[in-house]
Short mmCIF file of C-alpha atoms in Angstrom, two decimals:
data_model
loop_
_atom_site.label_atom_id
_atom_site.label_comp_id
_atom_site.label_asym_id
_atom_site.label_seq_id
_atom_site.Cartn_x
_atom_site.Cartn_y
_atom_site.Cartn_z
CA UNK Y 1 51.99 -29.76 2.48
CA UNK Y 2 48.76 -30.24 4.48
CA UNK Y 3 48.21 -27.14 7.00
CA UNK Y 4 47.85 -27.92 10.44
CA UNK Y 5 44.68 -25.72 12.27
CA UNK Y 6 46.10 -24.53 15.58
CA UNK Y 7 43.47 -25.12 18.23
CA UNK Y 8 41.89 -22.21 19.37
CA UNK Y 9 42.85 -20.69 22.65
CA UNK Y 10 40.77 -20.76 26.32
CA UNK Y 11 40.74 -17.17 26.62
CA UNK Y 12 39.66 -16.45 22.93
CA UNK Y 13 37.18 -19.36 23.03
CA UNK Y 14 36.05 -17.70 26.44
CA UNK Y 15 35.64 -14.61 24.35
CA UNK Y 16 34.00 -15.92 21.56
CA UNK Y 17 31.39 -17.56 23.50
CA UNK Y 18 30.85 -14.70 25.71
CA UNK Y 19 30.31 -12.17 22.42
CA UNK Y 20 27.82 -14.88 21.16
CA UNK Y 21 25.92 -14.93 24.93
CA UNK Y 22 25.67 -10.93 24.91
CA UNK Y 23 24.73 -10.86 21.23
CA UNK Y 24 22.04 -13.10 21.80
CA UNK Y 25 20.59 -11.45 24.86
CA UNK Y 26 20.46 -8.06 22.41
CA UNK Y 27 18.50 -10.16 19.84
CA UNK Y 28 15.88 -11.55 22.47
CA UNK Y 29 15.32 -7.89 23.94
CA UNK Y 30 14.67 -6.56 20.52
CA UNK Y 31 12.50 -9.59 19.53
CA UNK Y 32 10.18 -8.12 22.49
CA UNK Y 33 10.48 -5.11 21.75
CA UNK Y 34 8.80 -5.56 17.95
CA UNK Y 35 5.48 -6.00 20.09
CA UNK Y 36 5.90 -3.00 21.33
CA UNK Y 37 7.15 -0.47 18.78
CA UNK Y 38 7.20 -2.37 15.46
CA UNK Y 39 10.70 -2.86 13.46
CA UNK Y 40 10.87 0.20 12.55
CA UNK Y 41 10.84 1.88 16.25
CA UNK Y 42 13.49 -0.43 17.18
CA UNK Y 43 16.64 1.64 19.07
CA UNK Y 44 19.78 -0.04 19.98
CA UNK Y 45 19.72 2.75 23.05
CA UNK Y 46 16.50 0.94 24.14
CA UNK Y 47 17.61 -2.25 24.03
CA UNK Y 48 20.91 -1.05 25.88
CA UNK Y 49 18.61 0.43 28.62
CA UNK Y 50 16.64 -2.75 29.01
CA UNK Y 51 20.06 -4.91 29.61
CA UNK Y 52 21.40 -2.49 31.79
CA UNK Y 53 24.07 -1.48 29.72
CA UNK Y 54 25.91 1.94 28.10
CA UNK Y 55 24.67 2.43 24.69
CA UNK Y 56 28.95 2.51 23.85
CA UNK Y 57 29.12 -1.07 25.04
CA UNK Y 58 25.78 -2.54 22.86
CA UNK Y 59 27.75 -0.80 19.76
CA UNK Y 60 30.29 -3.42 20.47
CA UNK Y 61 28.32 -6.00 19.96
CA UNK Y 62 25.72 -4.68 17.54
CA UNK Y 63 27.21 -1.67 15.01
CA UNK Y 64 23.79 -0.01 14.37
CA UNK Y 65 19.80 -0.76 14.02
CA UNK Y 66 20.10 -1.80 10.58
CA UNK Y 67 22.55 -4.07 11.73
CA UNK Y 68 19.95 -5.21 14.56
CA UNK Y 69 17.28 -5.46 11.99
CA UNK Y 70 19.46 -8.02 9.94
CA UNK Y 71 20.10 -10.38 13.04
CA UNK Y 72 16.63 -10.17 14.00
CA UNK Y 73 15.70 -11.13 10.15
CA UNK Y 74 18.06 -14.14 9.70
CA UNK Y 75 17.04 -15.58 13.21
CA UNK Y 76 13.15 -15.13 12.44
CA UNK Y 77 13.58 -16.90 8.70
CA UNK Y 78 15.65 -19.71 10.43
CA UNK Y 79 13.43 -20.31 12.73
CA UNK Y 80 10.33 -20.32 10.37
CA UNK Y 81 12.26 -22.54 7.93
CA UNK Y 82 12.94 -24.88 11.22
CA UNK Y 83 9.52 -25.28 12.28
CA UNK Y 84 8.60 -25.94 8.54
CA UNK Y 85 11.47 -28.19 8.23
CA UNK Y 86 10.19 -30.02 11.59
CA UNK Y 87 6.48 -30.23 10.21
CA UNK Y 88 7.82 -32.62 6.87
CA UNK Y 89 10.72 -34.30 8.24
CA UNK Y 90 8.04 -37.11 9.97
CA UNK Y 91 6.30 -37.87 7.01
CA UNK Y 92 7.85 -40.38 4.89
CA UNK Y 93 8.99 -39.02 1.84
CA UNK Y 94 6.89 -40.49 -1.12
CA UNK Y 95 3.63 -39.08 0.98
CA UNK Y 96 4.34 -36.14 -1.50
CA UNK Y 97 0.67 -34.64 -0.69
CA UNK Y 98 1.19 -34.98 3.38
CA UNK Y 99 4.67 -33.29 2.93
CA UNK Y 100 3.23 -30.99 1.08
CA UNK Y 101 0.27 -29.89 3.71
CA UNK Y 102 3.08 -30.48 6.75
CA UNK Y 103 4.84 -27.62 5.19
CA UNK Y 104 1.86 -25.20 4.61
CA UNK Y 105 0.76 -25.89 8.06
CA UNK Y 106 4.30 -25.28 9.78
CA UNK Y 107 4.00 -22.23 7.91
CA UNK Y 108 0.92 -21.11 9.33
CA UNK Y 109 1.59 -22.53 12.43
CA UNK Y 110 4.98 -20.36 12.66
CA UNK Y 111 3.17 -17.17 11.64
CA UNK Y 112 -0.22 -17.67 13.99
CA UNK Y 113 2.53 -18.03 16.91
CA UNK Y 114 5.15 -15.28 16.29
CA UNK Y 115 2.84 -12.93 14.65
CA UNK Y 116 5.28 -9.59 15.39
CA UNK Y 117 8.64 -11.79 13.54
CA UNK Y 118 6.71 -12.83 10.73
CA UNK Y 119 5.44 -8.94 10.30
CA UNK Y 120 8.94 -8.45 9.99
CA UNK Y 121 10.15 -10.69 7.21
CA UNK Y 122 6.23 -10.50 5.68
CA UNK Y 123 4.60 -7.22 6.69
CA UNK Y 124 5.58 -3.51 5.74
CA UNK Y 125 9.77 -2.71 4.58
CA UNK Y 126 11.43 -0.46 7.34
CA UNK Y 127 12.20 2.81 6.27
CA UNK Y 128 15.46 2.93 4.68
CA UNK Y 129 16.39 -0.91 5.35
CA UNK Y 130 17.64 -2.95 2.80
CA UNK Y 131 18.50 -6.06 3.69
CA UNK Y 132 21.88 -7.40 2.60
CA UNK Y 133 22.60 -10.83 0.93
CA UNK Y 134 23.08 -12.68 4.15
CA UNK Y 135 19.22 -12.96 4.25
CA UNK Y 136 18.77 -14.57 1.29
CA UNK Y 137 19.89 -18.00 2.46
CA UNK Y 138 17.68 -18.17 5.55
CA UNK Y 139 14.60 -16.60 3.05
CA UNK Y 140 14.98 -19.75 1.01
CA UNK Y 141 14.42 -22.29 3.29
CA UNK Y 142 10.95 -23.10 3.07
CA UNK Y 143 11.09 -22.41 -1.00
CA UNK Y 144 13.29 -25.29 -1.08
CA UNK Y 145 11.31 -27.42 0.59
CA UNK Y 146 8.66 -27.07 -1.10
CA UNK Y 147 10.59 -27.12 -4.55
CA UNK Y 148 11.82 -30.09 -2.83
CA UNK Y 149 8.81 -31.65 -2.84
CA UNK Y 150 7.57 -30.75 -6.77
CA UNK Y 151 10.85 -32.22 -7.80
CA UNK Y 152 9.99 -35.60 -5.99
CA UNK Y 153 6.22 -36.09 -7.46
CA UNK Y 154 5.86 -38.32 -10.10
CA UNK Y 155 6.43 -37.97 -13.83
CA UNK Y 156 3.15 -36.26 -15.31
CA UNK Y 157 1.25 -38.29 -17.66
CA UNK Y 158 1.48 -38.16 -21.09
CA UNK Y 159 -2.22 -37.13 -21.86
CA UNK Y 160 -4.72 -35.45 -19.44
CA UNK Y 161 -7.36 -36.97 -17.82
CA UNK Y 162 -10.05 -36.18 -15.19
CA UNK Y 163 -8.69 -35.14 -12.29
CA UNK Y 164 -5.01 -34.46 -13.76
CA UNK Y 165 -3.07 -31.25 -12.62
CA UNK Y 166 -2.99 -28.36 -15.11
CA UNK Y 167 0.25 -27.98 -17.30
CA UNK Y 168 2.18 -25.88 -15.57
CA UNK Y 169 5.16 -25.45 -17.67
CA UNK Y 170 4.02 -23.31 -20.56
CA UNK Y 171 6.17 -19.76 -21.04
CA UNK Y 172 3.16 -17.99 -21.82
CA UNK Y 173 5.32 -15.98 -24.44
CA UNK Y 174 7.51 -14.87 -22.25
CA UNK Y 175 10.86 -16.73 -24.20
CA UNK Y 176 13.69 -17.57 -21.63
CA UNK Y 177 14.10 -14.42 -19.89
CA UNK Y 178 12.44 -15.90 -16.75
CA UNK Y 179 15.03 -18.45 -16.40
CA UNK Y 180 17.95 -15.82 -16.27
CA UNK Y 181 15.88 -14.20 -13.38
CA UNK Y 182 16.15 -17.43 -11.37
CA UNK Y 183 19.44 -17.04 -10.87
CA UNK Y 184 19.69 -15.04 -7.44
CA UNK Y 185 17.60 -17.46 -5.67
CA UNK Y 186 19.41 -20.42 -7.46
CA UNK Y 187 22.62 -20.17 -5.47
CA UNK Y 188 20.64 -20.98 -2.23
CA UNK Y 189 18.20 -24.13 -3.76
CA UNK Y 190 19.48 -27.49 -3.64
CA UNK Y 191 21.43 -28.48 -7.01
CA UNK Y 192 19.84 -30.71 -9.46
CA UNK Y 193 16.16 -28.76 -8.89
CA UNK Y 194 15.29 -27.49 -13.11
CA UNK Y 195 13.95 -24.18 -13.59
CA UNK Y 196 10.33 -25.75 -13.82
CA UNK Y 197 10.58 -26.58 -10.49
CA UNK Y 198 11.78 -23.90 -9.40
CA UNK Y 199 9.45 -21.13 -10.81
CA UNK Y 200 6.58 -23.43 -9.15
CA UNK Y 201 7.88 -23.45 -6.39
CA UNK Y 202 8.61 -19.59 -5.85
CA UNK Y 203 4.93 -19.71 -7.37
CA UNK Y 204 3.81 -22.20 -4.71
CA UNK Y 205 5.85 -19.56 -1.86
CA UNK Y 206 4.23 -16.40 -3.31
CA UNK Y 207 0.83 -17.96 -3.12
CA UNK Y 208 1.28 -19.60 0.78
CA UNK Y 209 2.57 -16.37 2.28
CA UNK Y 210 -0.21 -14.43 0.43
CA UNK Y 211 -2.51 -16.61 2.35
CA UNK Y 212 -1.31 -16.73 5.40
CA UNK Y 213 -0.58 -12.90 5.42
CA UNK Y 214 -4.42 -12.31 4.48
CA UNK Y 215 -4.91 -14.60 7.54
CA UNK Y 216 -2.69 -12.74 10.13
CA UNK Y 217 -2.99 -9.11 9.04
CA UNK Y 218 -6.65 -9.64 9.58
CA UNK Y 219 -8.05 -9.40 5.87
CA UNK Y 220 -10.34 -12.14 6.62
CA UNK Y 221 -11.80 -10.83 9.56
CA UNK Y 222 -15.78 -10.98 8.29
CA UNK Y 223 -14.79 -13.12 4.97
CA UNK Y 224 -13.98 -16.26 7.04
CA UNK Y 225 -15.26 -17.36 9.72
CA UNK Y 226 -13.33 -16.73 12.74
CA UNK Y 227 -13.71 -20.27 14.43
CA UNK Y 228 -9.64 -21.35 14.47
CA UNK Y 229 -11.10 -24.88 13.51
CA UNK Y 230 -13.33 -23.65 10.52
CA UNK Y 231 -10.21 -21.50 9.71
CA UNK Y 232 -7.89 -24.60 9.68
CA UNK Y 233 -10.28 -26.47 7.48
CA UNK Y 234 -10.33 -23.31 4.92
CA UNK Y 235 -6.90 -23.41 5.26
CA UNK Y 236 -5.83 -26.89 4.38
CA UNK Y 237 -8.44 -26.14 1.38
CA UNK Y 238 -6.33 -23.75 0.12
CA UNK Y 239 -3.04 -25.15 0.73
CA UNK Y 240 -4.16 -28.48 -1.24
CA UNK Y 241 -5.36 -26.17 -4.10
CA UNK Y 242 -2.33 -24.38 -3.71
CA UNK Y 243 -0.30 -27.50 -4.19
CA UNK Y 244 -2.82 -28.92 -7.90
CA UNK Y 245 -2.07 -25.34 -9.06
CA UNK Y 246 1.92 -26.72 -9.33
CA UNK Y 247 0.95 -29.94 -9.65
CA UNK Y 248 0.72 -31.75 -6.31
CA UNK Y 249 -2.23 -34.03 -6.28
CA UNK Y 250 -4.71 -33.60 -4.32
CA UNK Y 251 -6.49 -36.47 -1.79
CA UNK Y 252 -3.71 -38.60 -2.56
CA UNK Y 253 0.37 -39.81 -1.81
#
């Protein structure tokens, strides 16, 4: 017997959107406040005083910093994911190369605008936080893009030649064990995607972030030149050698 969903009612669907309103007026005061006192300063009493509300009545909403913290986590990796995800969508999708530099470049693009919420997901751990699994998802977004894009390039070919990307595939020793270790980040990646892909394109993830943390946490200051043009040509540099390390070519579709 099929079930039949009752439609909600007005006064809980007043509700509901009301919570959402409140909870998202909590999230935008703490964004602000990272500029001020860093994640790990953040106070639910502070935000309360900012909205004009009893501490009691932000507890409703929001159960404790940590929980805070988590909110302000998910929303920052969704909305790096969506600029990334924004950056490739125009470029049509056998340009493997272009999508591949769209998606570094949303990255840094992201980061060089929101500096304080990509310190949070990228920059020091808070001080007793763990995150809980509900982060993961978000986390993954751009790792499956860009696995998304590995797992769209062309067969290799069968012999190397000048110019050909370096095998990537080889264990190094290391038997299968690494393959078990996929499996957490797995159960957010798009099916289909085989663990060779996969491992370069956590690789690929480990090496972009690495970059453009260098960049924003000011470890280039004196290394690079701090003209933002010069520092976008560096960039894209990297990014395409970045991409022939797992096998994107370079200078080409």
């Amino acid at each position: 017997m099929e079930t039949v969903t009752q439609p909600e009612s007005l006064p809980r669907a007043v509700r509901r959107r009301a919570r959402a309103e409140i909870t998202a007026e909590i999230v935008e005061v703490a964004r602000r406040h990272l500029s001020t006192v860093g994640a790990a300063g953040l106070s639910l009493r502070a935000v309360a005083r900012e909205l004009g509300m009893a501490s009691s009545a932000v507890y409703r909403y929001v159960a404790s910093r940590d929980d805070l913290l988590t909110l302000l986590i998910i929303d920052s990796f969704d909305a790096l994911g969506a600029w990334a995800e924004d950056a490739e969508r125009p470029v049509p999708r056998e340009r493997t190369t272009d999508r591949w530099l769209a998606i570094c470049h949303g990255v840094r693009d992201w980061a060089l605008a929101h500096p304080y919420e990509y310190a949070l997901i990228y920059g020091s751990p808070v001080p007793g936080y763990v995150a809980p699994p509900t982060t993961v998802g978000p986390a993954t977004r751009v790792t499956a893009l860009l696995s998304g894009v590995l797992a769209d390039l062309p067969a290799a070919p069968a012999s190397a030649s000048d110019g050909a990307a370096p095998d990537v595939t080889a264990t190094g020793g290391a038997g299968d064990g690494w393959r078990a270790a996929l499996g957490p980040t797995r159960e957010f990646m798009p099916a289909g995607l085989s663990d060779d892909v996969l491992i370069q394109g956590l690789m690929a993830w480990m090496l972009l972030f690495g970059s453009v943390s260098f960049e924003l946490f000011g470890h280039l200051h004196q290394v690079i030149d701090d003209d933002p043009e010069l520092r976008r040509a560096f960039f894209t540099e990297e990014a395409t050698r970045i991409g022939a390390l797992v096998g994107v070519p370079a200078g080409a579709a």
